[in-house]
Amino acid sequence: MNFKDQIESIFIDEQAIPEEFRLEREVHQREYLSNGEMHSWNGEVHEVLSPVCIKTAEGLKRKVIGSYPLCDEKEAAEALSAAVAAYNNGRGEWPTMSVADRITCVEKFTHKIIEKKAEVVKLLMWEIGKSHGDSVKEFDRTVEYIYATIDALKDLDRQSSKFSIEQGIVAQIRRSPLGVVLCMGPFNYPLNETFTTLIPALIMGNTLLFKPPKHGTLLHYPLLTAFRDCFPKGVVNTIYGRGNKIIPDLMKSGDINVLTLIGSSKVANELKKLHPKVNRLRAILGLDAKNAAIITAKADIKLSVQETVLGSLSFNGQRCTALKIIFVHRSLADEFLTELSDAVSKLKFGMPWEAGVSLTPLPEPHKPAYLKDCISDAVEKGARVINENGGATNESFVFPAIVYPVSKGMKLYTEEQFGPVIPVVPFDDVEETITYLIESTHGQQVSIFSNDDEEIAKLIDPLVNQVSRVNINCQCQRGPDVFPFTGRKDSAEGTLSVIDALRSFSIRSLVATKLNDSNKHLINEIVDSNRSNFLSTKYLF
Ligand code: G3H
């Protein structure tokens, strides 16, 4: 089949969808979890359209897969009150519970969500168009993350189970919760990235308001009863609705202690400013990124091509860590572009359930038009799409475009395209790439491709002060999840990783006293009687 026929027939009849990947029924969510109860919802709803279109008599239509509540400020305020009450100024059952008991609750929760794996994976695939294989990986990675978090917390707790003695003062130093956390995840990793903030926030003893992303909401529905059944009432509360309608009042209330958001710096800044006491708000944010690849004259072209394809097109380029601009030394540009075009032409595109599929339809309805606009802007300013069929679009599906030569002044030079477009910039002096990173508003990661140790060494030192991770001869990525994940400038605030997240969502507190006989006796009495969960030498295994 030629390309034209292939892209025109990418979407199929509903009956042709393989049975095992079909949604048994549409999911019309009419409940939400607040204050320990599933409340019914009879108000306005948001219809969920899959990025997957199906053939109908009226042409291609995004498949309706369900709907979810569009609650109002009132329900959001009730959820906030529930979280505030459950925290109860740090005196609630959850924030005062022993670490061991909190871990037991999270373990119980994990067992329950594992039972829902097939359901969640299918919704993940249908809601955001992620391939079935990658949807399974996202679920498994999330479960692994939870178990790793439990292990890291046990480790942290073991280190805190001893007393420190300095200058005649004895102290026990532990980490305590911060209060009410407002948690909002992104559409591209709606389960994983949400849970990499939600779980550490929860396990450290905070109470939560959790707003699922606009695309990637229904997949959380099967998990709500697990939240209800595994944690005390009011500890986890969900909020649904238009973010710009329900979130501002929550921030203005001053009752949110931590804002954790994986999204845009613009939204994060607007929200932070609404808090009446900014000093009381901690923000843990994963934001915009425009990670660059720097392919020097000494690079291995084959390897650079392979990693550029992975880095810029995994999940259609919809990763915050994706390579979003490629700098290539002019001496290699022609060969690099030829090989890159060839590699892109070999990528399998199709429906998310197809085995081996790499490129799938995009969930954001405006995205194909936005990408087209970015490409036209570059073409008007002197670039061209150099790969055959680059940018070809059929409804929600866009075939990757390699755009060259991209230069300053084009949208693709600075904007985070978050989709299947690869802007390539030729350079003569590597200094040009350093200048780009210095001038960039982003500062997440960079990838250097070179086989020359001297050249790499000279780049590492300036670049580690521009971004938060320098990758050598490989694409940018978040994992392994135990590594710190953060960014500079508009790319992040705070650090995530299995270990760092536990710190991000807590604050150190200590109990201290002068070391004399009567205090020694007091402390021993408290520890021996197990009357305090904080002042305790119990060892978690
Ligand atoms: O969207 C941002 C994700 O954290 C990227 O994670 O590099 O493992 O795909 P990843």
Tab-separated table of C-alpha atoms and ligand atoms in Angstrom, residues 130 141 186 188-189 192-193 196 262 287 291 314-315 318-322 324 416 418 444-445 469 475-481 485, ligand 1:
chain	number	residue	atom	x	y	z
A	130	LYS	CA	-0.829	5.735	23.727
A	141	ARG	CA	6.210	1.619	35.905
A	186	PRO	CA	-0.435	15.879	32.710
A	188	ASN	CA	0.841	12.481	28.360
A	189	TYR	CA	1.531	10.336	31.432
A	192	ASN	CA	2.413	7.702	36.022
A	193	GLU	CA	3.247	11.368	36.375
A	196	THR	CA	4.799	10.196	41.073
A	262	ILE	CA	2.989	18.848	35.776
A	287	LEU	CA	6.952	22.428	33.477
A	291	ASN	CA	15.444	19.801	25.188
A	314	SER	CA	8.400	8.341	21.307
A	315	PHE	CA	4.703	8.790	22.045
A	318	GLN	CA	4.477	14.194	23.570
A	319	ARG	CA	6.959	13.855	26.416
A	320	CYS	CA	8.282	16.727	28.470
A	321	THR	CA	11.699	15.109	28.095
A	322	ALA	CA	11.431	14.767	24.299
A	324	LYS	CA	12.462	19.218	20.692
A	416	GLU	CA	7.649	23.618	22.752
A	418	PHE	CA	4.991	18.742	22.024
A	444	GLN	CA	15.502	20.673	31.637
A	445	GLN	CA	18.000	18.434	29.794
A	469	ARG	CA	20.789	16.572	33.139
A	475	GLN	CA	18.253	10.765	24.236
A	476	CYS	CA	16.872	12.778	27.152
A	477	GLN	CA	14.653	10.918	29.584
A	478	ARG	CA	13.302	10.983	33.079
A	479	GLY	CA	14.255	7.493	34.191
A	480	PRO	CA	15.590	5.577	35.988
A	481	ASP	CA	13.069	6.900	38.482
A	485	PHE	CA	14.267	14.755	37.805
B	1	G3H	O1	6.632	13.944	30.066
B	1	G3H	C1	7.598	13.822	30.825
B	1	G3H	C2	7.929	12.511	31.408
B	1	G3H	O2	8.348	12.609	32.726
B	1	G3H	C3	8.963	11.837	30.614
B	1	G3H	O3	9.313	10.637	31.146
B	1	G3H	O4	11.437	10.456	29.884
B	1	G3H	O5	10.462	8.499	31.041
B	1	G3H	O6	9.387	9.423	28.994
B	1	G3H	P1	10.186	9.691	30.206
